[in-house]
PDB file of C-alpha atoms and ligand atoms in Angstrom:
ATOM      1  CA  MET A   1      71.522  97.179  81.172  1.00 95.00           C
ATOM      2  CA  LYS A   2      68.014  98.251  80.136  1.00 97.00           C
ATOM      3  CA  THR A   3      66.001 100.511  82.455  1.00 98.00           C
ATOM      4  CA  ALA A   4      62.171 100.347  83.071  1.00 98.00           C
ATOM      5  CA  VAL A   5      59.890 102.429  85.106  1.00 98.00           C
ATOM      6  CA  VAL A   6      56.776 100.725  86.488  1.00 98.00           C
ATOM      7  CA  THR A   7      53.856 102.587  88.003  1.00 98.00           C
ATOM      8  CA  GLY A   8      51.659 100.703  90.461  1.00 98.00           C
ATOM      9  CA  GLY A   9      54.729  98.552  91.172  1.00 98.00           C
ATOM     10  CA  ALA A  10      53.712  97.701  94.752  1.00 98.00           C
ATOM     11  CA  SER A  11      50.829  95.380  93.977  1.00 98.00           C
ATOM     12  CA  GLY A  12      49.265  93.007  91.584  1.00 98.00           C
ATOM     13  CA  ILE A  13      50.262  93.180  87.839  1.00 98.00           C
ATOM     14  CA  GLY A  14      52.811  96.012  88.461  1.00 98.00           C
ATOM     15  CA  ARG A  15      54.439  94.201  91.265  1.00 98.00           C
ATOM     16  CA  ARG A  16      54.833  91.003  89.229  1.00 98.00           C
ATOM     17  CA  THR A  17      56.141  93.138  86.264  1.00 98.00           C
ATOM     18  CA  VAL A  18      58.884  94.544  88.569  1.00 98.00           C
ATOM     19  CA  GLU A  19      59.867  91.079  89.688  1.00 98.00           C
ATOM     20  CA  ARG A  20      59.986  89.578  86.229  1.00 98.00           C
ATOM     21  CA  LEU A  21      62.002  92.469  84.827  1.00 98.00           C
ATOM     22  CA  LEU A  22      64.524  92.204  87.627  1.00 98.00           C
ATOM     23  CA  THR A  23      64.811  88.404  86.871  1.00 98.00           C
ATOM     24  CA  ASP A  24      65.457  89.316  83.235  1.00 97.00           C
ATOM     25  CA  GLY A  25      68.297  91.658  84.185  1.00 97.00           C
ATOM     26  CA  TRP A  26      66.686  95.068  83.889  1.00 98.00           C
ATOM     27  CA  GLN A  27      67.223  98.077  86.068  1.00 98.00           C
ATOM     28  CA  VAL A  28      63.823  98.911  87.561  1.00 98.00           C
ATOM     29  CA  TRP A  29      62.247 101.984  89.088  1.00 98.00           C
ATOM     30  CA  SER A  30      59.014 101.084  90.903  1.00 98.00           C
ATOM     31  CA  LEU A  31      56.570 103.878  91.584  1.00 98.00           C
ATOM     32  CA  ASP A  32      53.473 103.664  93.735  1.00 98.00           C
ATOM     33  CA  VAL A  33      51.351 105.775  96.087  1.00 98.00           C
ATOM     34  CA  ALA A  34      51.828 102.964  98.703  1.00 98.00           C
ATOM     35  CA  GLY A  35      55.267 103.765 100.140  1.00 98.00           C
ATOM     36  CA  ASP A  36      55.205 101.025 102.809  1.00 98.00           C
ATOM     37  CA  ALA A  37      54.384  98.328 100.315  1.00 98.00           C
ATOM     38  CA  LEU A  38      57.145  99.571  97.984  1.00 98.00           C
ATOM     39  CA  ALA A  39      59.700  99.522 100.848  1.00 98.00           C
ATOM     40  CA  GLN A  40      58.704  96.023 101.870  1.00 98.00           C
ATOM     41  CA  HIS A  41      58.780  94.769  98.295  1.00 98.00           C
ATOM     42  CA  SER A  42      62.218  96.179  97.815  1.00 97.00           C
ATOM     43  CA  THR A  43      63.472  94.578 101.040  1.00 97.00           C
ATOM     44  CA  GLN A  44      61.852  91.210 100.094  1.00 98.00           C
ATOM     45  CA  LEU A  45      63.427  91.142  96.620  1.00 97.00           C
ATOM     46  CA  GLY A  46      66.964  92.219  97.758  1.00 95.00           C
ATOM     47  CA  ALA A  47      67.827  93.279  94.202  1.00 93.00           C
ATOM     48  CA  GLY A  48      70.343  95.951  95.518  1.00 95.00           C
ATOM     49  CA  ASP A  49      70.856  98.910  93.267  1.00 95.00           C
ATOM     50  CA  ARG A  50      69.024  97.350  90.394  1.00 98.00           C
ATOM     51  CA  LEU A  51      65.705  98.187  92.089  1.00 98.00           C
ATOM     52  CA  SER A  52      64.826 101.818  93.140  1.00 98.00           C
ATOM     53  CA  TRP A  53      61.445 103.027  94.377  1.00 98.00           C
ATOM     54  CA  GLN A  54      59.617 106.330  94.654  1.00 98.00           C
ATOM     55  CA  VAL A  55      56.379 107.187  96.327  1.00 98.00           C
ATOM     56  CA  CYS A  56      54.313 108.761  93.577  1.00 98.00           C
ATOM     57  CA  ASN A  57      50.758 109.730  93.117  1.00 98.00           C
ATOM     58  CA  VAL A  58      50.429 109.309  89.374  1.00 98.00           C
ATOM     59  CA  GLY A  59      47.373 111.548  89.296  1.00 98.00           C
ATOM     60  CA  ASP A  60      49.222 114.552  90.701  1.00 98.00           C
ATOM     61  CA  PRO A  61      51.527 116.461  88.330  1.00 98.00           C
ATOM     62  CA  ILE A  62      53.770 117.651  91.162  1.00 98.00           C
ATOM     63  CA  SER A  63      54.209 114.167  92.496  1.00 98.00           C
ATOM     64  CA  VAL A  64      54.933 112.690  89.030  1.00 98.00           C
ATOM     65  CA  LYS A  65      57.439 115.377  88.300  1.00 98.00           C
ATOM     66  CA  ALA A  66      59.234 114.762  91.627  1.00 98.00           C
ATOM     67  CA  ALA A  67      59.374 111.009  91.018  1.00 98.00           C
ATOM     68  CA  PHE A  68      60.836 111.547  87.530  1.00 98.00           C
ATOM     69  CA  ASP A  69      63.286 114.134  88.751  1.00 98.00           C
ATOM     70  CA  ALA A  70      64.642 111.440  91.168  1.00 98.00           C
ATOM     71  CA  ILE A  71      64.876 109.027  88.248  1.00 98.00           C
ATOM     72  CA  ARG A  72      66.674 111.753  86.248  1.00 98.00           C
ATOM     73  CA  ASN A  73      69.176 112.020  88.988  1.00 97.00           C
ATOM     74  CA  GLY A  74      69.992 108.315  88.469  1.00 94.00           C
ATOM     75  CA  THR A  75      69.784 107.908  84.772  1.00 96.00           C
ATOM     76  CA  ASP A  76      69.288 109.808  81.556  1.00 96.00           C
ATOM     77  CA  LYS A  77      67.808 106.852  79.558  1.00 97.00           C
ATOM     78  CA  ILE A  78      64.620 104.845  80.041  1.00 98.00           C
ATOM     79  CA  ASP A  79      63.939 101.914  77.667  1.00 98.00           C
ATOM     80  CA  ALA A  80      60.458 101.099  78.903  1.00 98.00           C
ATOM     81  CA  LEU A  81      57.562 102.661  80.795  1.00 98.00           C
ATOM     82  CA  ILE A  82      54.912 100.380  82.060  1.00 99.00           C
ATOM     83  CA  CYS A  83      51.805 102.187  83.501  1.00 99.00           C
ATOM     84  CA  SER A  84      49.959  99.643  85.690  1.00 98.00           C
ATOM     85  CA  ALA A  85      48.779 101.955  88.536  1.00 98.00           C
ATOM     86  CA  GLY A  86      44.948 101.945  88.559  1.00 98.00           C
ATOM     87  CA  VAL A  87      41.876 102.122  90.680  1.00 98.00           C
ATOM     88  CA  ILE A  88      38.317 100.861  90.357  1.00 97.00           C
ATOM     89  CA  ARG A  89      35.146 102.054  91.982  1.00 95.00           C
ATOM     90  CA  ILE A  90      32.006 100.022  91.255  1.00 94.00           C
ATOM     91  CA  GLY A  91      28.341 100.770  91.204  1.00 93.00           C
ATOM     92  CA  ALA A  92      25.514 101.987  89.017  1.00 93.00           C
ATOM     93  CA  LEU A  93      26.324 105.236  87.199  1.00 95.00           C
ATOM     94  CA  GLU A  94      23.520 107.133  89.096  1.00 95.00           C
ATOM     95  CA  ASP A  95      25.086 106.006  92.409  1.00 94.00           C
ATOM     96  CA  HIS A  96      28.682 107.147  91.647  1.00 94.00           C
ATOM     97  CA  THR A  97      29.927 110.297  93.376  1.00 96.00           C
ATOM     98  CA  PRO A  98      31.904 112.993  91.549  1.00 97.00           C
ATOM     99  CA  ASP A  99      34.879 112.263  93.833  1.00 98.00           C
ATOM    100  CA  GLN A 100      34.879 108.595  92.672  1.00 97.00           C
ATOM    101  CA  LEU A 101      34.884 109.702  89.020  1.00 98.00           C
ATOM    102  CA  ASP A 102      37.620 112.255  89.645  1.00 98.00           C
ATOM    103  CA  LEU A 103      39.756 109.599  91.326  1.00 98.00           C
ATOM    104  CA  MET A 104      39.400 107.143  88.389  1.00 98.00           C
ATOM    105  CA  LEU A 105      40.083 109.782  85.823  1.00 98.00           C
ATOM    106  CA  ASP A 106      43.103 111.010  87.766  1.00 98.00           C
ATOM    107  CA  VAL A 107      44.739 107.663  88.276  1.00 98.00           C
ATOM    108  CA  ASN A 108      43.611 105.741  85.181  1.00 98.00           C
ATOM    109  CA  VAL A 109      43.827 108.448  82.536  1.00 98.00           C
ATOM    110  CA  LYS A 110      45.689 111.492  83.700  1.00 98.00           C
ATOM    111  CA  GLY A 111      48.294 109.275  85.449  1.00 98.00           C
ATOM    112  CA  PRO A 112      49.501 107.496  82.306  1.00 99.00           C
ATOM    113  CA  TRP A 113      49.558 110.750  80.345  1.00 98.00           C
ATOM    114  CA  LEU A 114      51.586 112.586  83.061  1.00 98.00           C
ATOM    115  CA  SER A 115      53.985 109.548  83.355  1.00 98.00           C
ATOM    116  CA  VAL A 116      54.617 109.527  79.570  1.00 98.00           C
ATOM    117  CA  ARG A 117      55.059 113.257  79.495  1.00 98.00           C
ATOM    118  CA  GLU A 118      57.722 113.228  82.150  1.00 98.00           C
ATOM    119  CA  ALA A 119      59.363 110.107  80.744  1.00 98.00           C
ATOM    120  CA  LEU A 120      59.428 111.193  77.156  1.00 98.00           C
ATOM    121  CA  PRO A 121      62.872 112.820  76.969  1.00 98.00           C
ATOM    122  CA  MET A 122      64.479 109.883  78.631  1.00 98.00           C
ATOM    123  CA  LEU A 123      62.528 107.418  76.460  1.00 98.00           C
ATOM    124  CA  ARG A 124      63.618 109.270  73.219  1.00 98.00           C
ATOM    125  CA  LYS A 125      67.282 109.322  74.230  1.00 97.00           C
ATOM    126  CA  ASN A 126      69.225 107.026  71.849  1.00 94.00           C
ATOM    127  CA  SER A 127      65.965 105.425  70.604  1.00 97.00           C
ATOM    128  CA  SER A 128      64.926 105.115  66.986  1.00 98.00           C
ATOM    129  CA  VAL A 129      62.192 103.676  64.865  1.00 98.00           C
ATOM    130  CA  ALA A 130      64.565 100.661  64.309  1.00 97.00           C
ATOM    131  CA  ASP A 131      65.235 100.254  68.034  1.00 97.00           C
ATOM    132  CA  PRO A 132      62.298 101.978  69.778  1.00 98.00           C
ATOM    133  CA  ALA A 133      61.680 102.553  73.473  1.00 98.00           C
ATOM    134  CA  ARG A 134      58.425 101.104  74.727  1.00 98.00           C
ATOM    135  CA  VAL A 135      55.426 102.298  76.643  1.00 99.00           C
ATOM    136  CA  VAL A 136      52.787  99.788  77.825  1.00 99.00           C
ATOM    137  CA  PHE A 137      49.512 100.900  79.349  1.00 99.00           C
ATOM    138  CA  VAL A 138      47.509  98.433  81.456  1.00 98.00           C
ATOM    139  CA  GLY A 139      43.980  98.979  80.125  1.00 98.00           C
ATOM    140  CA  SER A 140      41.110  96.529  80.612  1.00 98.00           C
ATOM    141  CA  ILE A 141      38.605  94.564  78.606  1.00 97.00           C
ATOM    142  CA  ALA A 142      36.136  96.815  80.632  1.00 96.00           C
ATOM    143  CA  GLY A 143      37.174  99.465  78.166  1.00 98.00           C
ATOM    144  CA  MET A 144      36.402  97.211  75.159  1.00 97.00           C
ATOM    145  CA  ARG A 145      33.310  95.435  76.284  1.00 94.00           C
ATOM    146  CA  PRO A 146      31.624  97.715  78.924  1.00 93.00           C
ATOM    147  CA  LYS A 147      30.114  96.078  81.879  1.00 90.00           C
ATOM    148  CA  VAL A 148      27.113  97.104  83.978  1.00 92.00           C
ATOM    149  CA  GLY A 149      28.305  97.942  87.510  1.00 92.00           C
ATOM    150  CA  SER A 150      31.643  99.287  86.469  1.00 94.00           C
ATOM    151  CA  GLY A 151      30.644 101.843  83.828  1.00 96.00           C
ATOM    152  CA  PHE A 152      32.881 104.734  84.846  1.00 97.00           C
ATOM    153  CA  TYR A 153      35.842 102.470  85.341  1.00 97.00           C
ATOM    154  CA  GLY A 154      35.274 101.041  81.832  1.00 98.00           C
ATOM    155  CA  ALA A 155      34.999 104.566  80.444  1.00 98.00           C
ATOM    156  CA  THR A 156      38.390 105.512  81.964  1.00 98.00           C
ATOM    157  CA  LYS A 157      39.944 102.333  80.483  1.00 98.00           C
ATOM    158  CA  ALA A 158      38.372 103.060  77.054  1.00 98.00           C
ATOM    159  CA  ALA A 159      39.922 106.634  77.278  1.00 98.00           C
ATOM    160  CA  LEU A 160      43.370 105.018  78.110  1.00 98.00           C
ATOM    161  CA  HIS A 161      43.097 102.800  75.041  1.00 98.00           C
ATOM    162  CA  VAL A 162      42.441 105.921  72.924  1.00 98.00           C
ATOM    163  CA  LEU A 163      45.465 107.583  74.433  1.00 98.00           C
ATOM    164  CA  ALA A 164      47.600 104.485  73.615  1.00 98.00           C
ATOM    165  CA  GLY A 165      46.565 104.854  69.948  1.00 98.00           C
ATOM    166  CA  ILE A 166      47.104 108.558  69.682  1.00 98.00           C
ATOM    167  CA  PHE A 167      50.489 108.422  71.551  1.00 98.00           C
ATOM    168  CA  ALA A 168      51.514 105.621  69.233  1.00 98.00           C
ATOM    169  CA  VAL A 169      50.959 107.748  66.141  1.00 98.00           C
ATOM    170  CA  GLU A 170      52.423 110.892  67.739  1.00 98.00           C
ATOM    171  CA  LEU A 171      55.450 109.285  69.285  1.00 98.00           C
ATOM    172  CA  GLY A 172      56.167 106.333  67.010  1.00 98.00           C
ATOM    173  CA  PRO A 173      58.126 108.448  64.392  1.00 98.00           C
ATOM    174  CA  THR A 174      60.382 109.708  67.240  1.00 97.00           C
ATOM    175  CA  GLY A 175      61.357 106.156  68.351  1.00 98.00           C
ATOM    176  CA  VAL A 176      58.817 105.504  71.116  1.00 98.00           C
ATOM    177  CA  ILE A 177      56.131 102.938  70.514  1.00 98.00           C
ATOM    178  CA  VAL A 178      53.032 102.719  72.674  1.00 98.00           C
ATOM    179  CA  ASN A 179      50.653  99.810  73.233  1.00 99.00           C
ATOM    180  CA  ALA A 180      48.170  98.664  75.901  1.00 98.00           C
ATOM    181  CA  VAL A 181      47.259  95.278  77.263  1.00 98.00           C
ATOM    182  CA  ALA A 182      43.595  94.806  78.221  1.00 98.00           C
ATOM    183  CA  PRO A 183      43.312  92.079  80.825  1.00 97.00           C
ATOM    184  CA  GLY A 184      40.117  90.390  81.834  1.00 96.00           C
ATOM    185  CA  THR A 185      39.714  89.419  85.513  1.00 94.00           C
ATOM    186  CA  VAL A 186      43.138  88.892  87.079  1.00 96.00           C
ATOM    187  CA  ASN A 187      43.581  87.480  90.587  1.00 94.00           C
ATOM    188  CA  THR A 188      45.115  90.541  92.269  1.00 94.00           C
ATOM    189  CA  PRO A 189      44.385  92.566  95.415  1.00 91.00           C
ATOM    190  CA  MET A 190      42.229  94.887  93.344  1.00 92.00           C
ATOM    191  CA  VAL A 191      39.811  92.122  92.471  1.00 89.00           C
ATOM    192  CA  GLN A 192      39.998  90.494  95.832  1.00 87.00           C
ATOM    193  CA  ALA A 193      38.950  93.783  97.380  1.00 88.00           C
ATOM    194  CA  LEU A 194      35.776  93.847  95.206  1.00 85.00           C
ATOM    195  CA  VAL A 195      34.471  90.563  96.603  1.00 76.00           C
ATOM    196  CA  GLY A 196      31.680  91.480  98.963  1.00 68.00           C
ATOM    197  CA  GLN A 197      31.102  94.918  97.404  1.00 77.00           C
ATOM    198  CA  SER A 198      29.805  93.365  94.200  1.00 68.00           C
ATOM    199  CA  SER A 199      26.515  91.924  95.524  1.00 67.00           C
ATOM    200  CA  THR A 200      25.184  95.475  96.407  1.00 69.00           C
ATOM    201  CA  SER A 201      26.660  97.298  93.407  1.00 70.00           C
ATOM    202  CA  GLY A 202      25.273  95.305  90.426  1.00 70.00           C
ATOM    203  CA  TYR A 203      28.894  94.474  89.454  1.00 76.00           C
ATOM    204  CA  LYS A 204      29.902  90.956  88.776  1.00 76.00           C
ATOM    205  CA  PRO A 205      33.564  90.025  88.168  1.00 75.00           C
ATOM    206  CA  SER A 206      33.863  88.173  84.876  1.00 76.00           C
ATOM    207  CA  GLY A 207      35.212  85.170  86.782  1.00 81.00           C
ATOM    208  CA  LYS A 208      36.621  82.218  84.770  1.00 91.00           C
ATOM    209  CA  SER A 209      37.322  82.838  81.201  1.00 94.00           C
ATOM    210  CA  PRO A 210      36.420  80.432  78.319  1.00 94.00           C
ATOM    211  CA  LEU A 211      39.849  78.770  79.138  1.00 96.00           C
ATOM    212  CA  GLY A 212      38.394  77.603  82.530  1.00 94.00           C
ATOM    213  CA  ARG A 213      40.240  79.868  84.969  1.00 95.00           C
ATOM    214  CA  VAL A 214      40.859  83.376  86.220  1.00 94.00           C
ATOM    215  CA  ALA A 215      44.084  84.943  84.956  1.00 96.00           C
ATOM    216  CA  GLN A 216      47.090  85.274  87.283  1.00 97.00           C
ATOM    217  CA  PRO A 217      49.375  88.391  87.032  1.00 98.00           C
ATOM    218  CA  ASP A 218      51.972  86.269  85.173  1.00 98.00           C
ATOM    219  CA  ASP A 219      49.530  85.828  82.315  1.00 98.00           C
ATOM    220  CA  VAL A 220      49.578  89.562  81.774  1.00 98.00           C
ATOM    221  CA  VAL A 221      53.190  90.037  82.413  1.00 98.00           C
ATOM    222  CA  ASP A 222      53.976  87.493  79.799  1.00 98.00           C
ATOM    223  CA  VAL A 223      52.275  89.808  77.198  1.00 98.00           C
ATOM    224  CA  ILE A 224      53.859  92.911  78.608  1.00 98.00           C
ATOM    225  CA  GLN A 225      57.298  91.206  78.165  1.00 98.00           C
ATOM    226  CA  PHE A 226      56.401  90.367  74.644  1.00 98.00           C
ATOM    227  CA  LEU A 227      55.603  94.044  74.005  1.00 98.00           C
ATOM    228  CA  LEU A 228      59.041  94.965  75.450  1.00 98.00           C
ATOM    229  CA  SER A 229      60.870  92.393  73.328  1.00 98.00           C
ATOM    230  CA  ASP A 230      62.583  92.742  69.985  1.00 97.00           C
ATOM    231  CA  ALA A 231      59.751  90.574  68.468  1.00 98.00           C
ATOM    232  CA  ALA A 232      57.287  93.448  69.070  1.00 98.00           C
ATOM    233  CA  LYS A 233      59.299  96.339  67.652  1.00 97.00           C
ATOM    234  CA  TYR A 234      56.743  96.728  64.845  1.00 98.00           C
ATOM    235  CA  VAL A 235      53.701  96.578  67.085  1.00 98.00           C
ATOM    236  CA  ASN A 236      52.414 100.027  67.821  1.00 98.00           C
ATOM    237  CA  GLY A 237      49.076 101.362  68.947  1.00 98.00           C
ATOM    238  CA  ALA A 238      47.681  97.842  69.680  1.00 98.00           C
ATOM    239  CA  VAL A 239      45.233  97.200  72.459  1.00 98.00           C
ATOM    240  CA  LEU A 240      45.832  93.527  73.185  1.00 98.00           C
ATOM    241  CA  PRO A 241      43.142  91.565  75.141  1.00 98.00           C
ATOM    242  CA  VAL A 242      44.627  89.257  77.705  1.00 98.00           C
ATOM    243  CA  ASP A 243      41.407  87.624  78.805  1.00 97.00           C
ATOM    244  CA  GLY A 244      41.261  84.050  77.813  1.00 97.00           C
ATOM    245  CA  GLY A 245      38.611  85.035  75.206  1.00 96.00           C
ATOM    246  CA  THR A 246      36.133  86.475  77.725  1.00 94.00           C
ATOM    247  CA  ARG A 247      35.162  89.372  75.541  1.00 93.00           C
ATOM    248  CA  ALA A 248      35.288  87.633  72.212  1.00 93.00           C
ATOM    249  CA  ALA A 249      31.660  86.338  72.339  1.00 91.00           C
ATOM    250  CA  TYR A 250      28.612  86.918  74.541  1.00 85.00           C
ATOM    251  CA  VAL A 251      27.789  83.942  76.705  1.00 82.00           C
ATOM    252  CA  LYS A 252      24.251  83.912  78.098  1.00 76.00           C
ATOM    253  CA  PRO A 253      24.412  83.583  81.894  1.00 71.00           C
TER     254      PRO A 253
HETATM  255  N1  NAD B   1      42.906  92.764  88.407  1.00 74.13           N
HETATM  256  C1  NAD B   1      42.143  92.749  87.323  1.00 74.13           C
HETATM  257  O1  NAD B   1      41.210  91.992  87.185  1.00 74.13           O
HETATM  258  C2  NAD B   1      42.393  93.795  86.255  1.00 74.13           C
HETATM  259  C3  NAD B   1      41.653  93.661  85.062  1.00 74.13           C
HETATM  260  C4  NAD B   1      41.871  94.541  84.026  1.00 74.13           C
HETATM  261  C5  NAD B   1      42.733  95.651  84.234  1.00 74.13           C
HETATM  262  N2  NAD B   1      43.352  95.871  85.414  1.00 74.13           N
HETATM  263  C6  NAD B   1      44.259  96.993  85.585  1.00 74.13           C
HETATM  264  O2  NAD B   1      45.504  96.464  85.908  1.00 74.13           O
HETATM  265  C7  NAD B   1      46.261  97.468  86.694  1.00 74.13           C
HETATM  266  C8  NAD B   1      46.838  96.916  87.862  1.00 74.13           C
HETATM  267  O3  NAD B   1      45.784  96.478  88.670  1.00 74.13           O
HETATM  268  P1  NAD B   1      45.949  95.306  89.761  1.00 74.13           P
HETATM  269  O4  NAD B   1      44.816  94.330  89.561  1.00 74.13           O
HETATM  270  O5  NAD B   1      47.345  94.821  89.811  1.00 74.13           O
HETATM  271  O6  NAD B   1      45.507  96.177  91.043  1.00 74.13           O
HETATM  272  P2  NAD B   1      46.299  96.361  92.396  1.00 74.13           P
HETATM  273  O7  NAD B   1      45.305  97.145  93.238  1.00 74.13           O
HETATM  274  O8  NAD B   1      46.805  95.088  92.982  1.00 74.13           O
HETATM  275  O9  NAD B   1      47.524  97.317  92.062  1.00 74.13           O
HETATM  276  C9  NAD B   1      47.280  98.658  91.638  1.00 74.13           C
HETATM  277  C10 NAD B   1      48.465  99.431  92.220  1.00 74.13           C
HETATM  278  O10 NAD B   1      48.236 100.809  91.814  1.00 74.13           O
HETATM  279  C11 NAD B   1      48.591 101.631  92.881  1.00 74.13           C
HETATM  280  N3  NAD B   1      47.918 102.918  92.794  1.00 74.13           N
HETATM  281  C12 NAD B   1      46.710 103.220  93.006  1.00 74.13           C
HETATM  282  N4  NAD B   1      46.502 104.515  92.907  1.00 74.13           N
HETATM  283  C13 NAD B   1      47.660 105.081  92.578  1.00 74.13           C
HETATM  284  C14 NAD B   1      48.153 106.375  92.435  1.00 74.13           C
HETATM  285  N5  NAD B   1      47.326 107.461  92.484  1.00 74.13           N
HETATM  286  N6  NAD B   1      49.462 106.566  92.102  1.00 74.13           N
HETATM  287  C15 NAD B   1      50.298 105.489  92.088  1.00 74.13           C
HETATM  288  N7  NAD B   1      50.001 104.261  92.313  1.00 74.13           N
HETATM  289  C16 NAD B   1      48.633 104.079  92.562  1.00 74.13           C
HETATM  290  C17 NAD B   1      48.102 100.815  94.080  1.00 74.13           C
HETATM  291  O11 NAD B   1      48.668 101.322  95.346  1.00 74.13           O
HETATM  292  C18 NAD B   1      48.525  99.423  93.764  1.00 74.13           C
HETATM  293  O12 NAD B   1      49.874  99.114  94.246  1.00 74.13           O
HETATM  294  C19 NAD B   1      45.254  98.598  86.918  1.00 74.13           C
HETATM  295  O13 NAD B   1      45.405  99.657  85.962  1.00 74.13           O
HETATM  296  C20 NAD B   1      43.888  97.937  86.644  1.00 74.13           C
HETATM  297  O14 NAD B   1      42.830  98.850  86.324  1.00 74.13           O
HETATM  298  C21 NAD B   1      43.278  94.893  86.439  1.00 74.13           C
END
């Protein structure tokens, strides 16, 4: 049985990733800062010992080490790490506070780096270039086509895309391949929480894509599953937009 660790597993894209991996027969460790939501999700899924969860603040090295210590107690091999934990704070750059920037850098950039660092020995175990372990970062098209009103968020996602590329080249030869998905607007609690804040901040959600709808978490998880599949074993260092074409061309409002 293959083993995956999913950060941000309590909500949105991470939560759906956990569910889909369980359906596909994986052993899953779900990490999140929201312990109550993790516990409720676990009870709801009833997956028995195939689902374990750990409260973890991905931006805190001590918390990340403790979570991976718990995982190390249960297994010595991880086949996939999916880093979905993320936060957004919106507003004009001049209105952001240093605390907001620190939070986004901690969760969106330092978090995936710390998670890879802790997971690496278990990812490398028994993996090879021919049969590599996988890391998938959940980036954003905000990091590819920056948007007024979410400038610092976009900057953290652009940084995450850079980390995916560097990790891909550094770790690929050791049997760990690293890619990112870059979703457009996805219907999750993160986006739902922005409704109401956006009118005062200058931020506008991208809304419907050229395909005529907003993405659902499953649209993103489909691509994560592809990146975890045998079909993607030669895909390394990619940042794959999952946005229905939103960023492909400018549409005058
Ligand atoms: N929803 C979108 O439109 C959209 C678009 C592009 C990218 N993304 C990215 O997708 C990822 C998932 O977002 P989502 O929409 O599912 O949001 P979400 O808010 O539904 O889920 C994010 C999860 O991350 C967890 N989290 C936050 N801070 C954490 C921390 N310090 N440590 C551990 N867990 C923490 C939250 O508790 C939550 O469970 C994020 O990285 C987000 O930036 C989302």
